[in-house]
Amino acid sequence: MFHHVDHPIIRERLTQIRSVDSETPAFRHALHDVAQMMCFSVTANLETKSIEVETPLTKTQGYGLAHRVVLVPILRAGVGMMNGFTEILTEASVGYIGLYRDEETLQPHAYYCKLPDHTAESDVILIDPMLATGGSAADAADELKKAGANRIRFVCLIAAPEGVAAFEARHPDIPIYSAALDEKLNENAYIFPGLGDAGDRYFGT
Ligand code: PRP
Ligand code: URA
């Protein structure tokens, strides 16, 4: 299921992110802000459990998250959205999956995977700003499932229709949350109009 996460301030920050005039500092700030704002929609249906809390006056019912949360940014560019989530999900653990897309074949190549031991029983949030062909995110989701995860959600900043279709074909059980659904992939499989190369712009490379 595709969820468009929309908000006036997300739209405004996304415009800064897209702009060719935004240098790395502005790009970083805006990407962080969007991630933080998206966190609320992405986690809106997390299960909670009742806990008792003692106020200065009395005992009453409170709530905690029913399951631990594991955040998994896809290296490199997923790192740019991570702190926006950890600032809200302060107890979350973090795992990393490293993938790069071969420029010629467009196939993702995995080079790193380090996931917390409790990934299988956690709510897992997979993060990458770009869903282009969908290969990287779908391979990363395969890794999460191999580790036993079965409550996974995927968050991106911009998705291409082709990437949404490819991801949903391989992982119909994983909801996609995106701040934008762009027009198409261009002839180089870049999202159009998109923002260019997310990793290069975020890391200033
Ligand atoms: C970008 C992006 C995604 C991937 C999306 O990473 O961050 O991981 O491309 O493309 P896909 O949907 O067609 O697989 P890239 O491969 O450029 O690696 P990098 O983050 O290390 O620059
Ligand atoms: N990776 C990016 O960083 N940008 C795109 O548009 C496609 C893949």
mmCIF file of C-alpha atoms and ligand atoms in Angstrom:
data_model
loop_
_atom_site.group_PDB
_atom_site.id
_atom_site.type_symbol
_atom_site.label_atom_id
_atom_site.label_comp_id
_atom_site.label_asym_id
_atom_site.label_seq_id
_atom_site.Cartn_x
_atom_site.Cartn_y
_atom_site.Cartn_z
ATOM 1 C CA MET A 1 0.000 0.000 0.000
ATOM 2 C CA PHE A 2 1.366 3.424 -0.995
ATOM 3 C CA HIS A 3 0.883 6.310 1.460
ATOM 4 C CA HIS A 4 1.530 9.871 0.350
ATOM 5 C CA VAL A 5 2.706 11.762 3.430
ATOM 6 C CA ASP A 6 1.648 15.329 2.766
ATOM 7 C CA HIS A 7 1.933 18.488 4.853
ATOM 8 C CA PRO A 8 2.435 22.131 3.851
ATOM 9 C CA ILE A 9 5.838 22.286 5.553
ATOM 10 C CA ILE A 10 6.925 18.973 4.011
ATOM 11 C CA ARG A 11 6.016 20.406 0.593
ATOM 12 C CA GLU A 12 8.022 23.550 1.298
ATOM 13 C CA ARG A 13 11.111 21.638 2.530
ATOM 14 C CA LEU A 14 10.870 19.185 -0.365
ATOM 15 C CA THR A 15 11.022 22.137 -2.744
ATOM 16 C CA GLN A 16 14.284 23.243 -1.102
ATOM 17 C CA ILE A 17 15.621 19.708 -1.395
ATOM 18 C CA ARG A 18 14.784 19.505 -5.087
ATOM 19 C CA SER A 19 16.300 22.883 -5.920
ATOM 20 C CA VAL A 20 19.595 22.753 -7.776
ATOM 21 C CA ASP A 21 20.456 25.962 -5.887
ATOM 22 C CA SER A 22 20.390 24.219 -2.493
ATOM 23 C CA GLU A 23 23.926 23.413 -1.408
ATOM 24 C CA THR A 24 24.751 20.568 0.952
ATOM 25 C CA PRO A 25 23.937 22.403 4.250
ATOM 26 C CA ALA A 26 20.464 23.438 3.066
ATOM 27 C CA PHE A 27 19.865 20.002 1.560
ATOM 28 C CA ARG A 28 20.850 18.286 4.829
ATOM 29 C CA HIS A 29 18.670 20.521 6.977
ATOM 30 C CA ALA A 30 15.610 20.161 4.803
ATOM 31 C CA LEU A 31 15.980 16.376 4.491
ATOM 32 C CA HIS A 32 16.282 16.088 8.255
ATOM 33 C CA ASP A 33 13.160 18.216 8.758
ATOM 34 C CA VAL A 34 11.087 16.184 6.313
ATOM 35 C CA ALA A 35 12.170 12.924 7.945
ATOM 36 C CA GLN A 36 11.199 14.216 11.373
ATOM 37 C CA MET A 37 7.788 15.345 10.156
ATOM 38 C CA MET A 38 7.187 12.086 8.278
ATOM 39 C CA CYS A 39 7.940 10.091 11.425
ATOM 40 C CA PHE A 40 4.499 10.871 12.880
ATOM 41 C CA SER A 41 2.554 9.527 9.883
ATOM 42 C CA VAL A 42 4.817 6.549 9.451
ATOM 43 C CA THR A 43 4.360 5.468 13.074
ATOM 44 C CA ALA A 44 0.689 6.446 13.434
ATOM 45 C CA ASN A 45 -0.511 2.828 13.574
ATOM 46 C CA LEU A 46 2.199 1.351 15.804
ATOM 47 C CA GLU A 47 0.648 -0.873 18.435
ATOM 48 C CA THR A 48 0.675 0.415 22.006
ATOM 49 C CA LYS A 49 0.329 -1.383 25.324
ATOM 50 C CA SER A 50 -1.231 -0.121 28.538
ATOM 51 C CA ILE A 51 1.115 0.685 31.392
ATOM 52 C CA GLU A 52 0.423 2.230 34.750
ATOM 53 C CA VAL A 53 1.944 5.629 35.402
ATOM 54 C CA GLU A 54 2.119 7.524 38.669
ATOM 55 C CA THR A 55 1.476 11.252 38.352
ATOM 56 C CA PRO A 56 2.235 13.565 41.294
ATOM 57 C CA LEU A 57 -1.461 13.081 42.250
ATOM 58 C CA THR A 58 -2.415 9.491 41.521
ATOM 59 C CA LYS A 59 -1.856 6.343 39.537
ATOM 60 C CA THR A 60 -3.423 6.314 36.075
ATOM 61 C CA GLN A 61 -3.255 4.509 32.778
ATOM 62 C CA GLY A 62 -0.502 5.351 30.335
ATOM 63 C CA TYR A 63 0.870 3.817 27.168
ATOM 64 C CA GLY A 64 4.105 2.436 25.827
ATOM 65 C CA LEU A 65 4.961 1.090 22.396
ATOM 66 C CA ALA A 66 4.063 -2.601 22.244
ATOM 67 C CA HIS A 67 7.226 -3.561 20.342
ATOM 68 C CA ARG A 68 10.762 -2.301 20.057
ATOM 69 C CA VAL A 69 11.504 -0.235 16.955
ATOM 70 C CA VAL A 70 14.452 -0.871 14.651
ATOM 71 C CA LEU A 71 15.413 1.809 12.135
ATOM 72 C CA VAL A 72 17.341 0.621 9.097
ATOM 73 C CA PRO A 73 18.744 3.328 6.823
ATOM 74 C CA ILE A 74 20.084 2.099 3.484
ATOM 75 C CA LEU A 75 23.640 3.371 2.984
ATOM 76 C CA ARG A 76 24.465 5.904 1.988
ATOM 77 C CA ALA A 77 21.589 8.313 1.537
ATOM 78 C CA GLY A 78 19.263 6.740 4.114
ATOM 79 C CA VAL A 79 21.578 8.167 6.780
ATOM 80 C CA GLY A 80 20.269 11.607 5.852
ATOM 81 C CA MET A 81 16.810 10.741 7.167
ATOM 82 C CA MET A 82 17.877 8.752 10.209
ATOM 83 C CA ASN A 83 18.240 11.460 12.858
ATOM 84 C CA GLY A 84 14.801 12.849 12.052
ATOM 85 C CA PHE A 85 13.467 9.482 13.219
ATOM 86 C CA THR A 86 15.793 8.877 16.191
ATOM 87 C CA GLU A 87 14.909 12.284 17.622
ATOM 88 C CA ILE A 88 11.292 11.118 17.957
ATOM 89 C CA LEU A 89 11.862 7.371 18.413
ATOM 90 C CA THR A 90 14.485 7.904 21.079
ATOM 91 C CA GLU A 91 14.540 4.244 22.181
ATOM 92 C CA ALA A 92 14.889 2.828 18.661
ATOM 93 C CA SER A 93 17.811 0.628 17.709
ATOM 94 C CA VAL A 94 19.576 1.182 14.413
ATOM 95 C CA GLY A 95 20.774 -1.318 11.829
ATOM 96 C CA TYR A 96 22.416 -0.598 8.479
ATOM 97 C CA ILE A 97 22.154 -2.121 5.039
ATOM 98 C CA GLY A 98 24.716 -0.985 2.463
ATOM 99 C CA LEU A 99 23.759 -1.166 -1.209
ATOM 100 C CA TYR A 100 24.857 0.691 -4.287
ATOM 101 C CA ARG A 101 23.242 0.649 -7.694
ATOM 102 C CA ASP A 102 25.515 -0.362 -10.550
ATOM 103 C CA GLU A 103 25.404 2.568 -12.976
ATOM 104 C CA GLU A 104 25.292 0.325 -16.059
ATOM 105 C CA THR A 105 23.147 -2.627 -15.051
ATOM 106 C CA LEU A 106 21.119 -0.616 -12.489
ATOM 107 C CA GLN A 107 21.230 -3.711 -10.294
ATOM 108 C CA PRO A 108 21.797 -3.163 -6.561
ATOM 109 C CA HIS A 109 24.960 -4.610 -5.012
ATOM 110 C CA ALA A 110 24.968 -5.361 -1.312
ATOM 111 C CA TYR A 111 28.164 -4.572 0.620
ATOM 112 C CA TYR A 112 27.085 -4.327 4.266
ATOM 113 C CA CYS A 113 24.401 -5.615 6.600
ATOM 114 C CA LYS A 114 24.370 -5.224 10.359
ATOM 115 C CA LEU A 115 21.031 -5.639 12.091
ATOM 116 C CA PRO A 116 20.163 -5.713 15.803
ATOM 117 C CA ASP A 117 19.583 -9.182 17.315
ATOM 118 C CA HIS A 118 15.967 -8.295 18.131
ATOM 119 C CA THR A 119 15.065 -7.307 14.538
ATOM 120 C CA ALA A 120 12.725 -10.310 14.132
ATOM 121 C CA GLU A 121 10.380 -9.275 16.930
ATOM 122 C CA SER A 122 10.543 -5.514 16.287
ATOM 123 C CA ASP A 123 8.677 -2.964 14.215
ATOM 124 C CA VAL A 124 11.198 -2.240 11.478
ATOM 125 C CA ILE A 125 11.368 1.045 9.560
ATOM 126 C CA LEU A 126 13.461 0.804 6.401
ATOM 127 C CA ILE A 127 14.642 4.216 5.182
ATOM 128 C CA ASP A 128 16.010 5.477 1.860
ATOM 129 C CA PRO A 129 15.146 8.840 0.300
ATOM 130 C CA MET A 130 14.921 7.465 -3.256
ATOM 131 C CA LEU A 131 12.680 4.702 -4.619
ATOM 132 C CA ALA A 132 13.733 4.682 -8.277
ATOM 133 C CA THR A 133 13.671 1.243 -9.965
ATOM 134 C CA GLY A 134 12.870 -0.202 -6.536
ATOM 135 C CA GLY A 135 15.692 -2.758 -6.678
ATOM 136 C CA SER A 136 17.687 -1.401 -3.722
ATOM 137 C CA ALA A 137 14.729 -1.108 -1.361
ATOM 138 C CA ALA A 138 13.350 -4.515 -2.372
ATOM 139 C CA ASP A 139 16.738 -6.215 -1.831
ATOM 140 C CA ALA A 140 17.065 -4.489 1.541
ATOM 141 C CA ALA A 141 13.603 -5.734 2.501
ATOM 142 C CA ASP A 142 14.722 -9.262 1.518
ATOM 143 C CA GLU A 143 17.584 -8.925 4.034
ATOM 144 C CA LEU A 144 15.176 -7.810 6.751
ATOM 145 C CA LYS A 145 12.889 -10.769 6.087
ATOM 146 C CA LYS A 146 15.895 -13.140 6.131
ATOM 147 C CA ALA A 147 16.597 -11.775 9.613
ATOM 148 C CA GLY A 148 13.023 -12.711 10.578
ATOM 149 C CA ALA A 149 11.372 -9.295 10.449
ATOM 150 C CA ASN A 150 7.681 -9.447 9.656
ATOM 151 C CA ARG A 151 6.451 -5.980 10.628
ATOM 152 C CA ILE A 152 8.290 -3.778 8.156
ATOM 153 C CA ARG A 153 7.437 -0.380 6.706
ATOM 154 C CA PHE A 154 9.444 1.485 4.059
ATOM 155 C CA VAL A 155 9.940 5.257 4.108
ATOM 156 C CA CYS A 156 11.259 7.357 1.270
ATOM 157 C CA LEU A 157 11.274 10.989 0.253
ATOM 158 C CA ILE A 158 10.512 10.615 -3.465
ATOM 159 C CA ALA A 159 9.170 7.579 -5.296
ATOM 160 C CA ALA A 160 8.891 6.846 -9.004
ATOM 161 C CA PRO A 161 5.752 4.986 -10.137
ATOM 162 C CA GLU A 162 8.007 2.277 -11.605
ATOM 163 C CA GLY A 163 9.723 1.794 -8.248
ATOM 164 C CA VAL A 164 6.442 1.610 -6.351
ATOM 165 C CA ALA A 165 5.149 -1.070 -8.735
ATOM 166 C CA ALA A 166 8.381 -3.097 -8.578
ATOM 167 C CA PHE A 167 8.596 -2.895 -4.787
ATOM 168 C CA GLU A 168 4.944 -3.800 -4.290
ATOM 169 C CA ALA A 169 5.304 -6.769 -6.645
ATOM 170 C CA ARG A 170 8.097 -8.209 -4.479
ATOM 171 C CA HIS A 171 6.828 -7.048 -1.074
ATOM 172 C CA PRO A 172 3.047 -6.581 -1.162
ATOM 173 C CA ASP A 173 3.008 -6.820 2.636
ATOM 174 C CA ILE A 174 5.255 -3.773 3.210
ATOM 175 C CA PRO A 175 3.594 -0.343 3.183
ATOM 176 C CA ILE A 176 5.450 2.483 1.429
ATOM 177 C CA TYR A 177 5.389 6.001 2.885
ATOM 178 C CA SER A 178 6.639 8.744 0.583
ATOM 179 C CA ALA A 179 6.564 12.544 0.624
ATOM 180 C CA ALA A 180 6.170 12.606 -3.170
ATOM 181 C CA LEU A 181 5.265 10.421 -6.130
ATOM 182 C CA ASP A 182 7.103 11.807 -9.134
ATOM 183 C CA GLU A 183 6.332 11.518 -12.818
ATOM 184 C CA LYS A 184 8.658 8.772 -14.042
ATOM 185 C CA LEU A 185 12.193 7.445 -14.321
ATOM 186 C CA ASN A 186 14.315 9.117 -16.993
ATOM 187 C CA GLU A 187 16.504 7.255 -19.502
ATOM 188 C CA ASN A 188 19.243 6.872 -16.839
ATOM 189 C CA ALA A 189 16.759 5.514 -14.318
ATOM 190 C CA TYR A 190 16.891 8.730 -12.288
ATOM 191 C CA ILE A 191 13.658 9.925 -10.748
ATOM 192 C CA PHE A 192 12.180 12.763 -12.830
ATOM 193 C CA PRO A 193 11.848 15.573 -11.844
ATOM 194 C CA GLY A 194 13.427 14.171 -8.659
ATOM 195 C CA LEU A 195 16.394 15.770 -6.936
ATOM 196 C CA GLY A 196 19.416 14.244 -8.659
ATOM 197 C CA ASP A 197 21.753 11.920 -6.768
ATOM 198 C CA ALA A 198 20.645 11.896 -3.136
ATOM 199 C CA GLY A 199 23.886 10.468 -1.727
ATOM 200 C CA ASP A 200 26.097 12.909 -3.600
ATOM 201 C CA ARG A 201 23.989 15.887 -2.606
ATOM 202 C CA TYR A 202 23.718 14.861 1.053
ATOM 203 C CA PHE A 203 27.391 13.974 1.498
ATOM 204 C CA GLY A 204 28.721 16.722 -0.774
ATOM 205 C CA THR A 205 30.613 14.259 -2.965
HETATM 206 C C1 PRP B 1 20.481 5.563 -4.432
HETATM 207 C C2 PRP B 1 19.388 5.693 -3.405
HETATM 208 C C3 PRP B 1 18.831 4.287 -3.354
HETATM 209 C C4 PRP B 1 18.989 3.817 -4.776
HETATM 210 C C5 PRP B 1 17.651 3.859 -5.445
HETATM 211 O O1 PRP B 1 21.606 4.983 -3.880
HETATM 212 O O2 PRP B 1 19.825 6.173 -2.167
HETATM 213 O O3 PRP B 1 19.498 3.449 -2.449
HETATM 214 O O4 PRP B 1 19.884 4.731 -5.423
HETATM 215 O O5 PRP B 1 17.723 3.308 -6.719
HETATM 216 P P1 PRP B 1 16.876 2.027 -7.138
HETATM 217 O O6 PRP B 1 15.515 2.199 -6.572
HETATM 218 O O7 PRP B 1 16.902 2.110 -8.640
HETATM 219 O O8 PRP B 1 17.576 0.799 -6.643
HETATM 220 P P2 PRP B 1 22.923 4.727 -4.749
HETATM 221 O O9 PRP B 1 22.835 3.389 -5.418
HETATM 222 O O10 PRP B 1 23.179 5.903 -5.628
HETATM 223 O O11 PRP B 1 24.040 4.580 -3.665
HETATM 224 P P3 PRP B 1 24.604 5.704 -2.659
HETATM 225 O O12 PRP B 1 23.488 6.060 -1.697
HETATM 226 O O13 PRP B 1 25.724 5.024 -1.979
HETATM 227 O O14 PRP B 1 25.028 6.895 -3.475
HETATM 228 N N1 URA B 2 19.325 7.320 -6.927
HETATM 229 C C1 URA B 2 19.327 8.656 -6.681
HETATM 230 O O1 URA B 2 20.063 9.141 -5.808
HETATM 231 N N2 URA B 2 18.508 9.446 -7.400
HETATM 232 C C2 URA B 2 17.691 8.953 -8.340
HETATM 233 O O2 URA B 2 16.953 9.734 -8.958
HETATM 234 C C3 URA B 2 17.710 7.574 -8.588
HETATM 235 C C4 URA B 2 18.532 6.778 -7.861
#
